[in-house]
mmCIF file of C-alpha atoms and ligand atoms in Angstrom:
data_model
loop_
_atom_site.group_PDB
_atom_site.id
_atom_site.type_symbol
_atom_site.label_atom_id
_atom_site.label_comp_id
_atom_site.label_asym_id
_atom_site.label_seq_id
_atom_site.Cartn_x
_atom_site.Cartn_y
_atom_site.Cartn_z
ATOM 1 C CA MET A 1 5.480 -8.818 16.833
ATOM 2 C CA GLU A 2 6.143 -5.829 19.083
ATOM 3 C CA VAL A 3 3.575 -3.058 19.391
ATOM 4 C CA SER A 4 4.481 0.540 20.178
ATOM 5 C CA LYS A 5 2.455 2.961 22.266
ATOM 6 C CA GLN A 6 -0.182 5.072 20.517
ATOM 7 C CA ALA A 7 0.188 8.783 19.823
ATOM 8 C CA ASN A 8 -1.794 11.579 18.171
ATOM 9 C CA LEU A 9 -0.766 12.542 14.644
ATOM 10 C CA PRO A 10 -2.534 15.589 13.254
ATOM 11 C CA THR A 11 -2.020 15.768 9.457
ATOM 12 C CA LYS A 12 -3.156 18.082 6.666
ATOM 13 C CA PHE A 13 -5.763 15.410 5.800
ATOM 14 C CA GLY A 14 -7.161 15.073 9.312
ATOM 15 C CA ASN A 15 -6.255 13.843 12.780
ATOM 16 C CA PHE A 16 -5.033 10.287 13.169
ATOM 17 C CA ILE A 17 -3.708 8.033 15.911
ATOM 18 C CA ILE A 18 -0.345 6.523 15.031
ATOM 19 C CA GLN A 19 1.027 3.185 16.210
ATOM 20 C CA SER A 20 3.969 1.070 15.033
ATOM 21 C CA PHE A 21 4.287 -2.709 14.710
ATOM 22 C CA ARG A 22 7.719 -4.361 14.561
ATOM 23 C CA GLU A 23 8.110 -7.841 13.086
ATOM 24 C CA ASP A 24 10.100 -10.414 15.058
ATOM 25 C CA ASN A 25 12.025 -12.025 12.196
ATOM 26 C CA ASN A 26 13.162 -9.145 9.943
ATOM 27 C CA LYS A 27 12.592 -6.238 12.380
ATOM 28 C CA ALA A 28 10.583 -4.389 9.701
ATOM 29 C CA GLU A 29 8.750 -1.478 11.311
ATOM 30 C CA HIS A 30 5.253 -0.910 9.954
ATOM 31 C CA LEU A 31 2.825 1.853 10.731
ATOM 32 C CA VAL A 32 -0.879 2.210 11.414
ATOM 33 C CA LEU A 33 -2.645 5.555 11.086
ATOM 34 C CA LYS A 34 -6.169 5.202 12.363
ATOM 35 C CA SER A 35 -9.135 7.383 13.096
ATOM 36 C CA ASN A 36 -10.307 7.742 16.684
ATOM 37 C CA GLU A 37 -13.367 5.549 16.114
ATOM 38 C CA LEU A 38 -13.061 2.585 13.755
ATOM 39 C CA GLY A 39 -16.784 2.085 13.153
ATOM 40 C CA ALA A 40 -18.451 -1.314 12.572
ATOM 41 C CA ILE A 41 -16.766 -1.996 9.210
ATOM 42 C CA PRO A 42 -13.656 0.205 9.011
ATOM 43 C CA LEU A 43 -12.382 1.582 5.709
ATOM 44 C CA VAL A 44 -8.848 0.229 5.327
ATOM 45 C CA ARG A 45 -5.972 1.020 3.004
ATOM 46 C CA VAL A 46 -3.080 -1.462 3.093
ATOM 47 C CA HIS A 47 -0.381 0.641 1.460
ATOM 48 C CA SER A 48 3.071 -0.671 0.630
ATOM 49 C CA GLU A 49 5.814 1.898 1.008
ATOM 50 C CA CYS A 50 6.811 3.744 -2.166
ATOM 51 C CA MET A 51 9.357 6.361 -1.154
ATOM 52 C CA THR A 52 9.541 7.927 -4.604
ATOM 53 C CA GLY A 53 5.780 8.288 -4.895
ATOM 54 C CA ASP A 54 4.735 8.834 -1.258
ATOM 55 C CA VAL A 55 7.525 11.260 -0.262
ATOM 56 C CA PHE A 56 8.889 12.794 -3.467
ATOM 57 C CA GLY A 57 5.674 13.027 -5.492
ATOM 58 C CA SER A 58 6.907 10.792 -8.317
ATOM 59 C CA ARG A 59 4.671 10.699 -11.355
ATOM 60 C CA LYS A 60 5.990 7.278 -12.449
ATOM 61 C CA CYS A 61 3.357 5.517 -10.365
ATOM 62 C CA ASP A 62 0.081 6.288 -8.612
ATOM 63 C CA CYS A 63 1.161 5.429 -5.049
ATOM 64 C CA GLY A 64 1.394 8.977 -3.690
ATOM 65 C CA ASP A 65 -1.998 9.915 -5.125
ATOM 66 C CA GLU A 66 -3.574 6.732 -3.759
ATOM 67 C CA LEU A 67 -2.161 7.382 -0.297
ATOM 68 C CA GLU A 68 -3.542 10.919 -0.320
ATOM 69 C CA ILE A 69 -6.995 9.764 -1.454
ATOM 70 C CA ALA A 70 -6.947 7.060 1.223
ATOM 71 C CA MET A 71 -5.949 9.470 4.016
ATOM 72 C CA LYS A 72 -8.700 11.921 3.069
ATOM 73 C CA ARG A 73 -11.361 9.213 2.875
ATOM 74 C CA ILE A 74 -10.305 7.488 6.085
ATOM 75 C CA ALA A 75 -10.182 10.783 7.978
ATOM 76 C CA ALA A 76 -13.771 11.388 6.825
ATOM 77 C CA GLU A 77 -15.235 7.862 7.064
ATOM 78 C CA ASN A 78 -13.274 6.164 9.917
ATOM 79 C CA GLY A 79 -10.804 3.351 9.476
ATOM 80 C CA MET A 80 -7.054 2.900 9.100
ATOM 81 C CA ILE A 81 -4.043 3.054 6.848
ATOM 82 C CA ILE A 82 -1.711 0.103 7.332
ATOM 83 C CA TYR A 83 1.600 1.305 5.915
ATOM 84 C CA LEU A 84 3.857 -1.648 5.130
ATOM 85 C CA ARG A 85 7.584 -1.157 4.722
ATOM 86 C CA GLN A 86 7.965 -3.256 1.583
ATOM 87 C CA GLU A 87 9.349 -0.862 -0.962
ATOM 88 C CA GLY A 88 9.174 -1.493 -4.705
ATOM 89 C CA ARG A 89 6.646 -4.352 -4.536
ATOM 90 C CA GLY A 90 8.993 -6.016 -2.053
ATOM 91 C CA ILE A 91 12.337 -5.744 -3.911
ATOM 92 C CA GLY A 92 13.662 -2.804 -1.859
ATOM 93 C CA LEU A 93 14.675 0.716 -2.787
ATOM 94 C CA PHE A 94 18.085 -0.045 -4.318
ATOM 95 C CA ASN A 95 16.699 -2.688 -6.656
ATOM 96 C CA LYS A 96 13.739 -0.460 -7.491
ATOM 97 C CA VAL A 97 16.087 2.248 -8.761
ATOM 98 C CA ASN A 98 17.825 -0.356 -10.923
ATOM 99 C CA ALA A 99 14.394 -1.425 -12.204
ATOM 100 C CA TYR A 100 13.632 2.237 -13.044
ATOM 101 C CA ASN A 101 16.864 2.324 -15.072
ATOM 102 C CA LEU A 102 15.623 -0.662 -17.074
ATOM 103 C CA GLN A 103 12.267 1.079 -17.505
ATOM 104 C CA ASP A 104 14.110 4.083 -18.944
ATOM 105 C CA ASN A 105 15.500 1.593 -21.467
ATOM 106 C CA GLY A 106 12.147 0.251 -22.608
ATOM 107 C CA TYR A 107 11.279 -2.525 -20.152
ATOM 108 C CA ASP A 108 7.863 -2.417 -18.497
ATOM 109 C CA THR A 109 7.525 -2.682 -14.690
ATOM 110 C CA VAL A 110 7.016 -6.449 -14.693
ATOM 111 C CA GLU A 111 9.781 -7.150 -17.270
ATOM 112 C CA ALA A 112 12.238 -4.960 -15.353
ATOM 113 C CA ASN A 113 11.663 -6.900 -12.087
ATOM 114 C CA ASN A 114 12.026 -10.199 -13.967
ATOM 115 C CA LYS A 115 15.239 -9.024 -15.646
ATOM 116 C CA LEU A 116 16.685 -8.322 -12.163
ATOM 117 C CA GLY A 117 15.728 -11.832 -11.059
ATOM 118 C CA PHE A 118 12.635 -10.916 -9.026
ATOM 119 C CA GLY A 119 8.989 -11.869 -9.382
ATOM 120 C CA ALA A 120 6.511 -9.211 -10.494
ATOM 121 C CA ASP A 121 5.205 -8.745 -6.948
ATOM 122 C CA LEU A 122 6.982 -10.092 -3.847
ATOM 123 C CA ARG A 123 4.805 -8.371 -1.289
ATOM 124 C CA ASN A 124 3.719 -10.319 1.774
ATOM 125 C CA TYR A 125 0.697 -9.473 3.899
ATOM 126 C CA ASP A 126 1.054 -11.847 6.893
ATOM 127 C CA ILE A 127 1.630 -8.999 9.351
ATOM 128 C CA VAL A 128 -1.702 -7.459 8.300
ATOM 129 C CA GLY A 129 -3.585 -10.408 9.821
ATOM 130 C CA LYS A 130 -1.762 -9.877 13.117
ATOM 131 C CA ILE A 131 -2.566 -6.156 13.068
ATOM 132 C CA PHE A 132 -6.279 -6.859 12.507
ATOM 133 C CA ASP A 133 -6.222 -9.370 15.395
ATOM 134 C CA TYR A 134 -4.581 -6.772 17.622
ATOM 135 C CA TYR A 135 -7.442 -4.315 17.006
ATOM 136 C CA GLY A 136 -10.121 -7.033 16.997
ATOM 137 C CA ILE A 137 -11.145 -6.265 13.414
ATOM 138 C CA LYS A 138 -13.147 -8.981 11.630
ATOM 139 C CA SER A 139 -14.644 -7.179 8.650
ATOM 140 C CA ILE A 140 -13.361 -4.298 6.515
ATOM 141 C CA ARG A 141 -13.965 -2.192 3.447
ATOM 142 C CA LEU A 142 -10.643 -2.404 1.581
ATOM 143 C CA LEU A 143 -9.501 0.488 -0.595
ATOM 144 C CA THR A 144 -7.715 -1.263 -3.476
ATOM 145 C CA ASN A 145 -7.765 -2.124 -7.173
ATOM 146 C CA ASN A 146 -5.481 -5.128 -6.664
ATOM 147 C CA PRO A 147 -7.205 -8.543 -6.796
ATOM 148 C CA LYS A 148 -4.127 -10.285 -5.329
ATOM 149 C CA LYS A 149 -4.314 -8.002 -2.301
ATOM 150 C CA ILE A 150 -8.049 -8.744 -1.914
ATOM 151 C CA SER A 151 -7.425 -12.508 -1.900
ATOM 152 C CA GLU A 152 -4.431 -12.228 0.466
ATOM 153 C CA ILE A 153 -6.288 -10.042 2.959
ATOM 154 C CA SER A 154 -9.472 -12.124 2.718
ATOM 155 C CA LYS A 155 -7.496 -14.843 4.529
ATOM 156 C CA PHE A 156 -7.663 -12.702 7.686
ATOM 157 C CA VAL A 157 -10.932 -10.743 7.604
ATOM 158 C CA LYS A 158 -14.131 -10.414 5.612
ATOM 159 C CA VAL A 159 -13.372 -7.997 2.761
ATOM 160 C CA GLN A 160 -15.642 -5.708 0.795
ATOM 161 C CA ARG A 161 -13.710 -3.934 -1.958
ATOM 162 C CA ASP A 162 -13.913 -0.178 -2.368
ATOM 163 C CA SER A 163 -12.141 1.218 -5.442
ATOM 164 C CA ILE A 164 -9.408 3.854 -5.320
ATOM 165 C CA LEU A 165 -8.797 5.678 -8.567
ATOM 166 C CA ALA A 166 -6.029 8.208 -8.994
ATOM 167 C CA THR A 167 -6.072 10.387 -12.105
ATOM 168 C CA PRO A 168 -3.511 9.075 -14.641
ATOM 169 C CA ASN A 169 -0.770 11.397 -15.915
ATOM 170 C CA GLN A 170 1.493 11.338 -18.985
ATOM 171 C CA TYR A 171 4.246 9.461 -17.090
ATOM 172 C CA ASN A 172 2.248 6.692 -15.414
ATOM 173 C CA LYS A 173 -0.196 5.764 -18.207
ATOM 174 C CA GLU A 174 2.017 2.851 -19.294
ATOM 175 C CA TYR A 175 2.593 1.763 -15.670
ATOM 176 C CA LEU A 176 -1.184 1.693 -15.092
ATOM 177 C CA LYS A 177 -1.744 -0.230 -18.340
ATOM 178 C CA ILE A 178 0.745 -2.902 -17.208
ATOM 179 C CA LYS A 179 -0.903 -3.067 -13.774
ATOM 180 C CA GLN A 180 -4.172 -3.785 -15.565
ATOM 181 C CA SER A 181 -2.910 -6.202 -18.251
ATOM 182 C CA LYS A 182 -0.196 -8.137 -16.355
ATOM 183 C CA LEU A 183 -1.227 -7.838 -12.695
ATOM 184 C CA GLY A 184 -4.992 -7.869 -13.202
ATOM 185 C CA HIS A 185 -5.723 -4.576 -11.459
ATOM 186 C CA LEU A 186 -9.313 -3.358 -11.589
ATOM 187 C CA LEU A 187 -8.837 0.181 -12.831
ATOM 188 C CA GLU A 188 -12.423 1.230 -13.090
ATOM 189 C CA SER A 189 -14.910 1.845 -10.299
HETATM 190 ZN ZN1 ZN B 1 4.935 3.921 -6.384
#
């Protein structure tokens, strides 16, 4: 893993320090946005890239809303966003668009990934452990509704879960229902 220098990143949600981590094997470039002080038990959001939601404000998912909630809370309470470049639950942007086409034709998010020959969720969190080691973090409050993420990240640090609930809209109701029924997400606080 290569680690970049740190720099200041003022945002509309608050001031952060930005730092990038590059993986040795696949050269994926991840990002950390952290508050100046981390506090004893930092509030952490491990957010997997969703270009459609995070950048373009897509209403098909809740990623953009979750990222915004996380940035506001972390700016206020101290901690970090770990932004992982694993688009579309790990299948990549191109395949995600093909999955969206299947969703337009009646498949749910999990069925669409399966139809394309992918698992429901291919995300990998190994780099997160290395990032926590780099900052000397042993214990966190993790902003997530995803039990798989809690168990993966508990391999590296002591995790207390803190819920993150975006307001559903008419386009992502079905997506959220599938997250709950097929991926076991905890969609209540
Ligand atoms: Zn998304």
